[in-house]
PDB file of C-alpha atoms in Angstrom:
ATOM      1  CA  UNK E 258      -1.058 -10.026 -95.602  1.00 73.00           C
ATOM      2  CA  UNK E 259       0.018 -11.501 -98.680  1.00 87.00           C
ATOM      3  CA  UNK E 260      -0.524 -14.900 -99.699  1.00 92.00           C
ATOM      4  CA  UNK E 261       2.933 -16.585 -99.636  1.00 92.00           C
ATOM      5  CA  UNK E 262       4.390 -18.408-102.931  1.00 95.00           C
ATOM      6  CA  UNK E 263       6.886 -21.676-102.013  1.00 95.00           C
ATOM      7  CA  UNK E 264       9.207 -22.299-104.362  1.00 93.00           C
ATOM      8  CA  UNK E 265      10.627 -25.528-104.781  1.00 92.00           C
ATOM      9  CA  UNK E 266      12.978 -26.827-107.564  1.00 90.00           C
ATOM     10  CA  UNK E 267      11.320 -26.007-110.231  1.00 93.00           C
ATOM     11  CA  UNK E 268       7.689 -25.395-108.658  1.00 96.00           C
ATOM     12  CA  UNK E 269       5.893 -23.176-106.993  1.00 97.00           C
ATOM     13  CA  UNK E 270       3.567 -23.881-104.458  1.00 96.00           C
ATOM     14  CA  UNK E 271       0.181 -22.065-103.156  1.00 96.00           C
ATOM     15  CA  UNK E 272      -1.976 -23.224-100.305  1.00 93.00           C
ATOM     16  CA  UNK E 273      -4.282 -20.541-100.180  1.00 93.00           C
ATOM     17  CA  UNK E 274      -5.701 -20.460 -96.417  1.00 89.00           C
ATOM     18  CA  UNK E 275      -7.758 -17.772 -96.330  1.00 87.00           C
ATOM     19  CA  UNK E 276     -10.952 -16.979 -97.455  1.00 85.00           C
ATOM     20  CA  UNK E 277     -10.392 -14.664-100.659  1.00 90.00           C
ATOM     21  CA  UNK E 278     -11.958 -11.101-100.872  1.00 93.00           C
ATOM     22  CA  UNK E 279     -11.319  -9.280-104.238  1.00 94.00           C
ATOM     23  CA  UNK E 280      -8.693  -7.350-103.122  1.00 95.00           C
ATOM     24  CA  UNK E 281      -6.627 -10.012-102.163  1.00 94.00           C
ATOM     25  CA  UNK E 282      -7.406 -12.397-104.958  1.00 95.00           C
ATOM     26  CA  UNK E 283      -5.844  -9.558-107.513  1.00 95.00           C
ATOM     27  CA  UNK E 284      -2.893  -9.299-105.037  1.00 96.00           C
ATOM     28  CA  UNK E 285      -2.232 -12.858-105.548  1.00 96.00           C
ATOM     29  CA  UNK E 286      -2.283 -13.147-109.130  1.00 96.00           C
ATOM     30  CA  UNK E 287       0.023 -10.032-109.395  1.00 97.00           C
ATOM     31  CA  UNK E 288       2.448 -12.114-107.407  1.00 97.00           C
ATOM     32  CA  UNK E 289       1.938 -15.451-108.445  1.00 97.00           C
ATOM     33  CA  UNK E 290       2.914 -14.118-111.962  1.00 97.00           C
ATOM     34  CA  UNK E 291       5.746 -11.725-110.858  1.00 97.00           C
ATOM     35  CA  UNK E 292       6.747 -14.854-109.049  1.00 97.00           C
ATOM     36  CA  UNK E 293       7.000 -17.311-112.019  1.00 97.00           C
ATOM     37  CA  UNK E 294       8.965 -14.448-114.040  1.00 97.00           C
ATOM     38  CA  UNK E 295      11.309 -14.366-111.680  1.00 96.00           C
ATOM     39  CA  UNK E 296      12.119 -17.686-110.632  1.00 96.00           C
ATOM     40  CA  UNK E 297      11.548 -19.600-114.326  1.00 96.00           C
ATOM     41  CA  UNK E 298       9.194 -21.976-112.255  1.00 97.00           C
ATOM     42  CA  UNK E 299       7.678 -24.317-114.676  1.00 96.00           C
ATOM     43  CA  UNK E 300       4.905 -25.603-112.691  1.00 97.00           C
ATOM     44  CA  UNK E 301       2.886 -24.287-109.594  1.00 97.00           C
ATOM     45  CA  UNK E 302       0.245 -25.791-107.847  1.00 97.00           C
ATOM     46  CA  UNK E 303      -2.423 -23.668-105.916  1.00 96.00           C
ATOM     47  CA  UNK E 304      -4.139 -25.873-103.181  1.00 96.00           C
ATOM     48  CA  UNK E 305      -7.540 -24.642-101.891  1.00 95.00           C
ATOM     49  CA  UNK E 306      -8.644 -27.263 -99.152  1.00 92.00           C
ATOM     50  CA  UNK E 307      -8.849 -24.790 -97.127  1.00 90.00           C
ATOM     51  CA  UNK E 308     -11.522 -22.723 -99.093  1.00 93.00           C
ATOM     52  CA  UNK E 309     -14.872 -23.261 -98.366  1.00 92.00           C
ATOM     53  CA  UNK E 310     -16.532 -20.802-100.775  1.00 90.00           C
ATOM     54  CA  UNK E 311     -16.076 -19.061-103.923  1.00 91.00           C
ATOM     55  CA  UNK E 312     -17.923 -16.295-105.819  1.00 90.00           C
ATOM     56  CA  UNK E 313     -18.191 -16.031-109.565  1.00 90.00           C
ATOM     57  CA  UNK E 314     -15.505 -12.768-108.982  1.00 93.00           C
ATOM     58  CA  UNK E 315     -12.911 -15.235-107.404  1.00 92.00           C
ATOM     59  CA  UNK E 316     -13.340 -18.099-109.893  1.00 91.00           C
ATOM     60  CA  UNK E 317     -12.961 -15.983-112.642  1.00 90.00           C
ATOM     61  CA  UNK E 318      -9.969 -15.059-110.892  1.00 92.00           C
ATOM     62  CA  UNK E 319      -8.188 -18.145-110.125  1.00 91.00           C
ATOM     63  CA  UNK E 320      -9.307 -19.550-113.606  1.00 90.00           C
ATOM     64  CA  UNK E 321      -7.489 -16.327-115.302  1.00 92.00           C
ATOM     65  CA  UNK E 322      -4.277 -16.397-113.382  1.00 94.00           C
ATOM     66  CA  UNK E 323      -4.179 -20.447-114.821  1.00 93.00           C
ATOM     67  CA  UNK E 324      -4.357 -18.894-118.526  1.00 92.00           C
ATOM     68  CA  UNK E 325      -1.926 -15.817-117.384  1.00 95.00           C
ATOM     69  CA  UNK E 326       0.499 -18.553-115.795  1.00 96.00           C
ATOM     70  CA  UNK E 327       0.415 -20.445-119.342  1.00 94.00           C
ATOM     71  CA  UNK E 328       1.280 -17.588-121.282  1.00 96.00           C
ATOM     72  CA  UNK E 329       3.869 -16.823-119.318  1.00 97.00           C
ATOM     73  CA  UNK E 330       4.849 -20.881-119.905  1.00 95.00           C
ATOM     74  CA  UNK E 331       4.111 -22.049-116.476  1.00 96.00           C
ATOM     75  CA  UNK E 332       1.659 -24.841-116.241  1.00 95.00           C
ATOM     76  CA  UNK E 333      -0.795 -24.301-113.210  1.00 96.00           C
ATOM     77  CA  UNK E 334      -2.725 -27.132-111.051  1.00 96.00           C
ATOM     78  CA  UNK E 335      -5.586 -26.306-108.758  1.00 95.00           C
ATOM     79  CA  UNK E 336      -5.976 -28.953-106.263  1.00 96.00           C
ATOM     80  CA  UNK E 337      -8.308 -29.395-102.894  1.00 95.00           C
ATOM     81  CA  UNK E 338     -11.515 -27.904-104.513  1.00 95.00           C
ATOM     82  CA  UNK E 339     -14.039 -29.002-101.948  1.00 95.00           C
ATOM     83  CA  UNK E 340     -17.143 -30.432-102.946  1.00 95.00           C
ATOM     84  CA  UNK E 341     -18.928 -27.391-101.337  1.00 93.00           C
ATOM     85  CA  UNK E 342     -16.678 -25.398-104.141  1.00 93.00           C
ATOM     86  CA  UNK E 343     -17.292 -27.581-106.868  1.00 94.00           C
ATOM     87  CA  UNK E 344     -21.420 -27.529-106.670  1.00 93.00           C
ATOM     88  CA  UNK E 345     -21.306 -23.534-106.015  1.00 90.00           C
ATOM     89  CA  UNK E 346     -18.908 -23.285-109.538  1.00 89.00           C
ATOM     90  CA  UNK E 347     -21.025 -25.073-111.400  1.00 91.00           C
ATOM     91  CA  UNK E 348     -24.226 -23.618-110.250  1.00 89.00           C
ATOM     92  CA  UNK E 349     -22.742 -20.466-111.169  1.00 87.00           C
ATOM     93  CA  UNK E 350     -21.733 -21.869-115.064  1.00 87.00           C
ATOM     94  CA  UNK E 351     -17.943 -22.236-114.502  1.00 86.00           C
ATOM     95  CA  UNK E 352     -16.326 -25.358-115.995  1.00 87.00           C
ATOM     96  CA  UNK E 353     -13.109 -24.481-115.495  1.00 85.00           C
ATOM     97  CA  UNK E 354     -12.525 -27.559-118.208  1.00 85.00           C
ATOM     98  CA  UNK E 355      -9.327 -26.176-118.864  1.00 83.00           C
ATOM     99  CA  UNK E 356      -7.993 -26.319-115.863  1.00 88.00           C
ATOM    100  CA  UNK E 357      -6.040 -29.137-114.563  1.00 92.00           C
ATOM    101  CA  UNK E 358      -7.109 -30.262-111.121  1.00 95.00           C
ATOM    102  CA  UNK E 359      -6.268 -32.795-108.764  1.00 96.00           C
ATOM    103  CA  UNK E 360      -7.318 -34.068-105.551  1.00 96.00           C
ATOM    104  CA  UNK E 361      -4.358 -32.652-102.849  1.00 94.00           C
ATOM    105  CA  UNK E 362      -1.338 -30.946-103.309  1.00 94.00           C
ATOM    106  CA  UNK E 363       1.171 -34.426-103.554  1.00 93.00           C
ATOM    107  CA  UNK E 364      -1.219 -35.089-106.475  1.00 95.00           C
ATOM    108  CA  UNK E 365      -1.172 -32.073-108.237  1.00 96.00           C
ATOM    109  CA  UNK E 366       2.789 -31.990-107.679  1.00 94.00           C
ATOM    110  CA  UNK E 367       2.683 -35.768-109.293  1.00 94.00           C
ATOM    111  CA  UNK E 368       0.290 -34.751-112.174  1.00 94.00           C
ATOM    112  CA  UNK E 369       3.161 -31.493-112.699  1.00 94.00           C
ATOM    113  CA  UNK E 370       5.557 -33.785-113.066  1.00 93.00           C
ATOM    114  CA  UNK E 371       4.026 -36.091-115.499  1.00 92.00           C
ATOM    115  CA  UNK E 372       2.678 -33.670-117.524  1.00 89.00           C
ATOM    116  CA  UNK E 373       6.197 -31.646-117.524  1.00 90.00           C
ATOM    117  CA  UNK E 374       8.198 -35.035-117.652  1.00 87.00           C
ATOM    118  CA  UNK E 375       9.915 -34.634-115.064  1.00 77.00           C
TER     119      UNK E 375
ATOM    120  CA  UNK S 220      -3.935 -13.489 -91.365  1.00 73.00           C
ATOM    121  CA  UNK S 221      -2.295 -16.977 -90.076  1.00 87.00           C
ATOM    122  CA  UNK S 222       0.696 -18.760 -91.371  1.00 92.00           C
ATOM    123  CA  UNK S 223      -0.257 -21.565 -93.948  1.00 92.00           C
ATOM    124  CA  UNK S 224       1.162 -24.573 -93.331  1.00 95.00           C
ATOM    125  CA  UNK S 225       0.888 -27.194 -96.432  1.00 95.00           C
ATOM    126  CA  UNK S 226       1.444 -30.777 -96.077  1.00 93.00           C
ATOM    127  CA  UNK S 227       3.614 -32.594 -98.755  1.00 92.00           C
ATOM    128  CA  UNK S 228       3.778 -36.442 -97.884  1.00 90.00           C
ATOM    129  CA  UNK S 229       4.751 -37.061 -94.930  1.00 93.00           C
ATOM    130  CA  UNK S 230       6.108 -33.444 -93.882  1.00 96.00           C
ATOM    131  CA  UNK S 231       5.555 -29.780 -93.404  1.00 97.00           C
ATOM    132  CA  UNK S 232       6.206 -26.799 -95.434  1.00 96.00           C
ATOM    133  CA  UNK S 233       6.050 -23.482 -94.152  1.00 96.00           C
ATOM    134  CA  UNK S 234       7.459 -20.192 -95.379  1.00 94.00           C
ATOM    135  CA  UNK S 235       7.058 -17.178 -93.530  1.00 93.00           C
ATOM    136  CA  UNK S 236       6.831 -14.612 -95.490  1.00 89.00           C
ATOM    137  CA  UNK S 237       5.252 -11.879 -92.996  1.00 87.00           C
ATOM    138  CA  UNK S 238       7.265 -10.468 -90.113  1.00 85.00           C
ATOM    139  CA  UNK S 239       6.815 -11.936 -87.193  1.00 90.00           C
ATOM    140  CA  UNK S 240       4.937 -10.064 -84.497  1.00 93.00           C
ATOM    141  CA  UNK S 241       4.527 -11.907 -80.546  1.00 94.00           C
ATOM    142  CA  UNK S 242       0.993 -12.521 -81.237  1.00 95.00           C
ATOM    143  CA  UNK S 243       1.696 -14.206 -84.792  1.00 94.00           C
ATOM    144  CA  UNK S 244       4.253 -16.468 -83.673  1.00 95.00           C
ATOM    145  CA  UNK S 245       2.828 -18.163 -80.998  1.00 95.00           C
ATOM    146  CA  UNK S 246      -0.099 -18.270 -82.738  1.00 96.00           C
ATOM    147  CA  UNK S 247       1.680 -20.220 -85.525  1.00 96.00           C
ATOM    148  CA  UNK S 248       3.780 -22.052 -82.579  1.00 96.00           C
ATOM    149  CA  UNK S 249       0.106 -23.876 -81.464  1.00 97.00           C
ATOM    150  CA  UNK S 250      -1.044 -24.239 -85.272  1.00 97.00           C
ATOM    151  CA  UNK S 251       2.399 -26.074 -86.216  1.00 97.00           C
ATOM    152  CA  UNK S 252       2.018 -28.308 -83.436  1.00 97.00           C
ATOM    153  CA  UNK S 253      -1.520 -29.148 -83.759  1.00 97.00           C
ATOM    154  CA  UNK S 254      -0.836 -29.760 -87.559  1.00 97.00           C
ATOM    155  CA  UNK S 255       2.230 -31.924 -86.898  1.00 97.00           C
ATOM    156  CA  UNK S 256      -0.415 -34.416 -83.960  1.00 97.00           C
ATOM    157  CA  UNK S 257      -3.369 -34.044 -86.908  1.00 96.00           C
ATOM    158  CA  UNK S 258      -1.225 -35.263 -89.922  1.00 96.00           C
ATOM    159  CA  UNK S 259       1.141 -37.427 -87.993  1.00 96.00           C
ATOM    160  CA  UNK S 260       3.927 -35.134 -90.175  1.00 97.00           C
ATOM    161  CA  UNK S 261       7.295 -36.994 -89.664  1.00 96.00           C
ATOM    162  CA  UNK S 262       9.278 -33.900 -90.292  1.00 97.00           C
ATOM    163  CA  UNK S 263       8.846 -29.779 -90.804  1.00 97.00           C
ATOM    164  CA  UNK S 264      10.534 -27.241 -92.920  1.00 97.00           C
ATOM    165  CA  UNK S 265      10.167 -23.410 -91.890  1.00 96.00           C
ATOM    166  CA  UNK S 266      11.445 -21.275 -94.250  1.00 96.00           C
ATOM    167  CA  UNK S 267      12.893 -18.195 -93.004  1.00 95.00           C
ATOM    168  CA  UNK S 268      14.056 -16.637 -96.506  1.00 92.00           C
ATOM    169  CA  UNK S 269      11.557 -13.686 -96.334  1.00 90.00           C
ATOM    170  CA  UNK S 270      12.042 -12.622 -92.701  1.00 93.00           C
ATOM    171  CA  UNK S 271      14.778  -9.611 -92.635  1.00 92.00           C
ATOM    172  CA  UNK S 272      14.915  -9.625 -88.997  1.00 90.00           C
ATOM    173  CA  UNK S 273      14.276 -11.477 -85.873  1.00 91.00           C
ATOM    174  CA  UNK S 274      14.133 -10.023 -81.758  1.00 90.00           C
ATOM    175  CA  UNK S 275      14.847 -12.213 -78.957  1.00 90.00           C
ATOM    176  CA  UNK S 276      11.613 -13.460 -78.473  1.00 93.00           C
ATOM    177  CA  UNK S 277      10.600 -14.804 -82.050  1.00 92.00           C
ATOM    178  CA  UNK S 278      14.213 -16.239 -81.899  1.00 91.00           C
ATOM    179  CA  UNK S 279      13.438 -18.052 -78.783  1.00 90.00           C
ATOM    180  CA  UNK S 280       9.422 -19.166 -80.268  1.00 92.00           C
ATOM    181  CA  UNK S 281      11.059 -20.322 -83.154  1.00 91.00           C
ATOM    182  CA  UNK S 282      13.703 -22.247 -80.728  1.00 90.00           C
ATOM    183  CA  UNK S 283      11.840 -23.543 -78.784  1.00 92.00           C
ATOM    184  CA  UNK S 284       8.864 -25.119 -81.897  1.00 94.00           C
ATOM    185  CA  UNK S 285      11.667 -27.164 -82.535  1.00 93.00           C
ATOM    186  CA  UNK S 286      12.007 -28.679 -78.885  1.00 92.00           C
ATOM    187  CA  UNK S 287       8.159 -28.553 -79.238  1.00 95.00           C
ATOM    188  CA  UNK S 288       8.200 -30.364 -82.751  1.00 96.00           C
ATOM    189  CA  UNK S 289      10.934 -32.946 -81.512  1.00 94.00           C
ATOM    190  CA  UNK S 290       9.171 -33.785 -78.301  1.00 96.00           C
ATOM    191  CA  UNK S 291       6.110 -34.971 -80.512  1.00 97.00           C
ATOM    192  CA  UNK S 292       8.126 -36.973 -82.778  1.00 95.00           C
ATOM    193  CA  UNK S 293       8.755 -34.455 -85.686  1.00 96.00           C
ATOM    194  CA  UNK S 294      12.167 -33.128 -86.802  1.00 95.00           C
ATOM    195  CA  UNK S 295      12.037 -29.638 -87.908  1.00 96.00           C
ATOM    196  CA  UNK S 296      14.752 -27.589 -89.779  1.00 96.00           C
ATOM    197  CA  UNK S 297      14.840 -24.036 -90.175  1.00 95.00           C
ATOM    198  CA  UNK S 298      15.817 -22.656 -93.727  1.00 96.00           C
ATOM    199  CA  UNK S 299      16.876 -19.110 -95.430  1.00 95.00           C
ATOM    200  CA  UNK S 300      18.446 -17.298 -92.467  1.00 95.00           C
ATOM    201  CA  UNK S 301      19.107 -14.206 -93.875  1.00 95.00           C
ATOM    202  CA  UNK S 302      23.028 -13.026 -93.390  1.00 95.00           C
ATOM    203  CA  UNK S 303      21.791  -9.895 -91.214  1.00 93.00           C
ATOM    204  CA  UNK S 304      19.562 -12.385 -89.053  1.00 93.00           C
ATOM    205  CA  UNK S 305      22.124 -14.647 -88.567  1.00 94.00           C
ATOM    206  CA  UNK S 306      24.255 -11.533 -87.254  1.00 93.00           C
ATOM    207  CA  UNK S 307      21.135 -10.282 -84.900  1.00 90.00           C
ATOM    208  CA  UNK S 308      21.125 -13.953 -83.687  1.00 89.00           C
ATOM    209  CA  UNK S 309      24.796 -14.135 -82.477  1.00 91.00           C
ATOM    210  CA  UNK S 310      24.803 -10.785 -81.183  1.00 89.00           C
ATOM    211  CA  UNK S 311      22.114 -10.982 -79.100  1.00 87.00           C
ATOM    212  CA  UNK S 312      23.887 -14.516 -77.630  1.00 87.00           C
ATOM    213  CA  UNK S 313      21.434 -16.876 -79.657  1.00 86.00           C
ATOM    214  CA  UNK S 314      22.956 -19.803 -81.139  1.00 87.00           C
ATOM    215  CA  UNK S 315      20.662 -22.417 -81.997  1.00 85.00           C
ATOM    216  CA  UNK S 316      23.187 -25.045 -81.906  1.00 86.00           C
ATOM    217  CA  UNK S 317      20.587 -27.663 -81.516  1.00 83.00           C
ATOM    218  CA  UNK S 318      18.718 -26.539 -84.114  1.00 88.00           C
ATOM    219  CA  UNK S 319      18.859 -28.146 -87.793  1.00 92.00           C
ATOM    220  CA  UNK S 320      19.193 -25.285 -90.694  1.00 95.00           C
ATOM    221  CA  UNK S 321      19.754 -25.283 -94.654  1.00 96.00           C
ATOM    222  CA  UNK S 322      20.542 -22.820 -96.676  1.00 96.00           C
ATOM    223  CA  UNK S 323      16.999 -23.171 -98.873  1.00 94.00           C
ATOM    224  CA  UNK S 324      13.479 -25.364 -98.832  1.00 94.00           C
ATOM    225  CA  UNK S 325      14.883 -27.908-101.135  1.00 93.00           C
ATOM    226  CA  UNK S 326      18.012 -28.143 -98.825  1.00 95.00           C
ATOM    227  CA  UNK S 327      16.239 -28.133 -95.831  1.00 96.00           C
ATOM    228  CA  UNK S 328      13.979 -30.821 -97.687  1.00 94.00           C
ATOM    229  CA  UNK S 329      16.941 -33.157 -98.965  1.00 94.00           C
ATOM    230  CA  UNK S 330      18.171 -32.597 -95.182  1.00 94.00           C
ATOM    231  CA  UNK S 331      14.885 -34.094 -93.481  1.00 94.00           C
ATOM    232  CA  UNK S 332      14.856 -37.265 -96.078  1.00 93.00           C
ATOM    233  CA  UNK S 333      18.392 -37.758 -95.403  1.00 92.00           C
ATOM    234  CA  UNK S 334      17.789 -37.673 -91.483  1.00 89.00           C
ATOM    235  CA  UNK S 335      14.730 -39.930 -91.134  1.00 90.00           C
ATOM    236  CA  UNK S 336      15.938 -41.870 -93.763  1.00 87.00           C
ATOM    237  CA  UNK S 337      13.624 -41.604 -96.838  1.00 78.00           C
TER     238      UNK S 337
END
């Protein structure tokens, strides 16, 4: 099963509620992207509250797809990292300081908006 | 693989972009409901866009999560009926004439706010 993209004016939105093997990760990037070209979104916030762990495979994932996203001219927001997430990433050596973050999805939508000024 | 259901404010998105088997709807019948007592969601947007088809007995699940929804306090609308779903729907005597719809999430969003005043 895929992971299903929302779109919503202008946005895209992600809540990703199912632990991520490789396979799917790469699935989901494929879309998200295919997604963006084809809707002109301009902003799309993934929410991972409902992830409890990551591997160094899946960050590298999620952080690419934020860089893809951009060059595609898409801004990308990851909200809902739990701390659980957060210690395991940085254990690991991934900042992600490039990527924009935010606590829950209404925030990440809000932080879109201002950043897009909308 | 179960439905995600993200929370925006004070309401529910969900687009269902799987087909629906027996199992998977009333599995996502319980989780909607349970989400809607846990978040104290005032309203609930299901997004039908992806789904080419519907039988009887999703038609009637999806029916009657409405009823459900209302019953706890929560309006729901249903969004994206395909054309050929709508046709499946009247042939096989299903009207929904209870039941809220849009044409789109955003609709089916401006719809809700308009409804429970917002």
């Amino acid at each position: 099963m895929r992971i299903p993209i929302l779109k919503m004016h202008q946005y895209l939105l992600i809540s990703i509620q199912v632990e991520l093997d490789d396979h799917t990760a790469l699935q989901f990037q494929e879309d998200l992207l295919n997604k963006i070209h084809e809707t002109g979104a301009r902003g799309v916030v993934v929410d991972l509250t409902s992830i409890d762990m990551v591997d160094s495979f899946i960050a590298k994932v999620l952080g690419d797809v934020v860089d893809m996203a951009n060059l595609l001219g898409a801004k990308v927001v990851l909200t809902g990292i739990q701390p659980a997430v957060a210690i395991t990433l940085i254990d690991l050596g991934i900042y992600m300081r490039d990527v924009p973050t935010a606590l829950d999805l209404e925030r990440g939508l809000d932080k879109l908006r201002l950043e897009l000024g909308d």
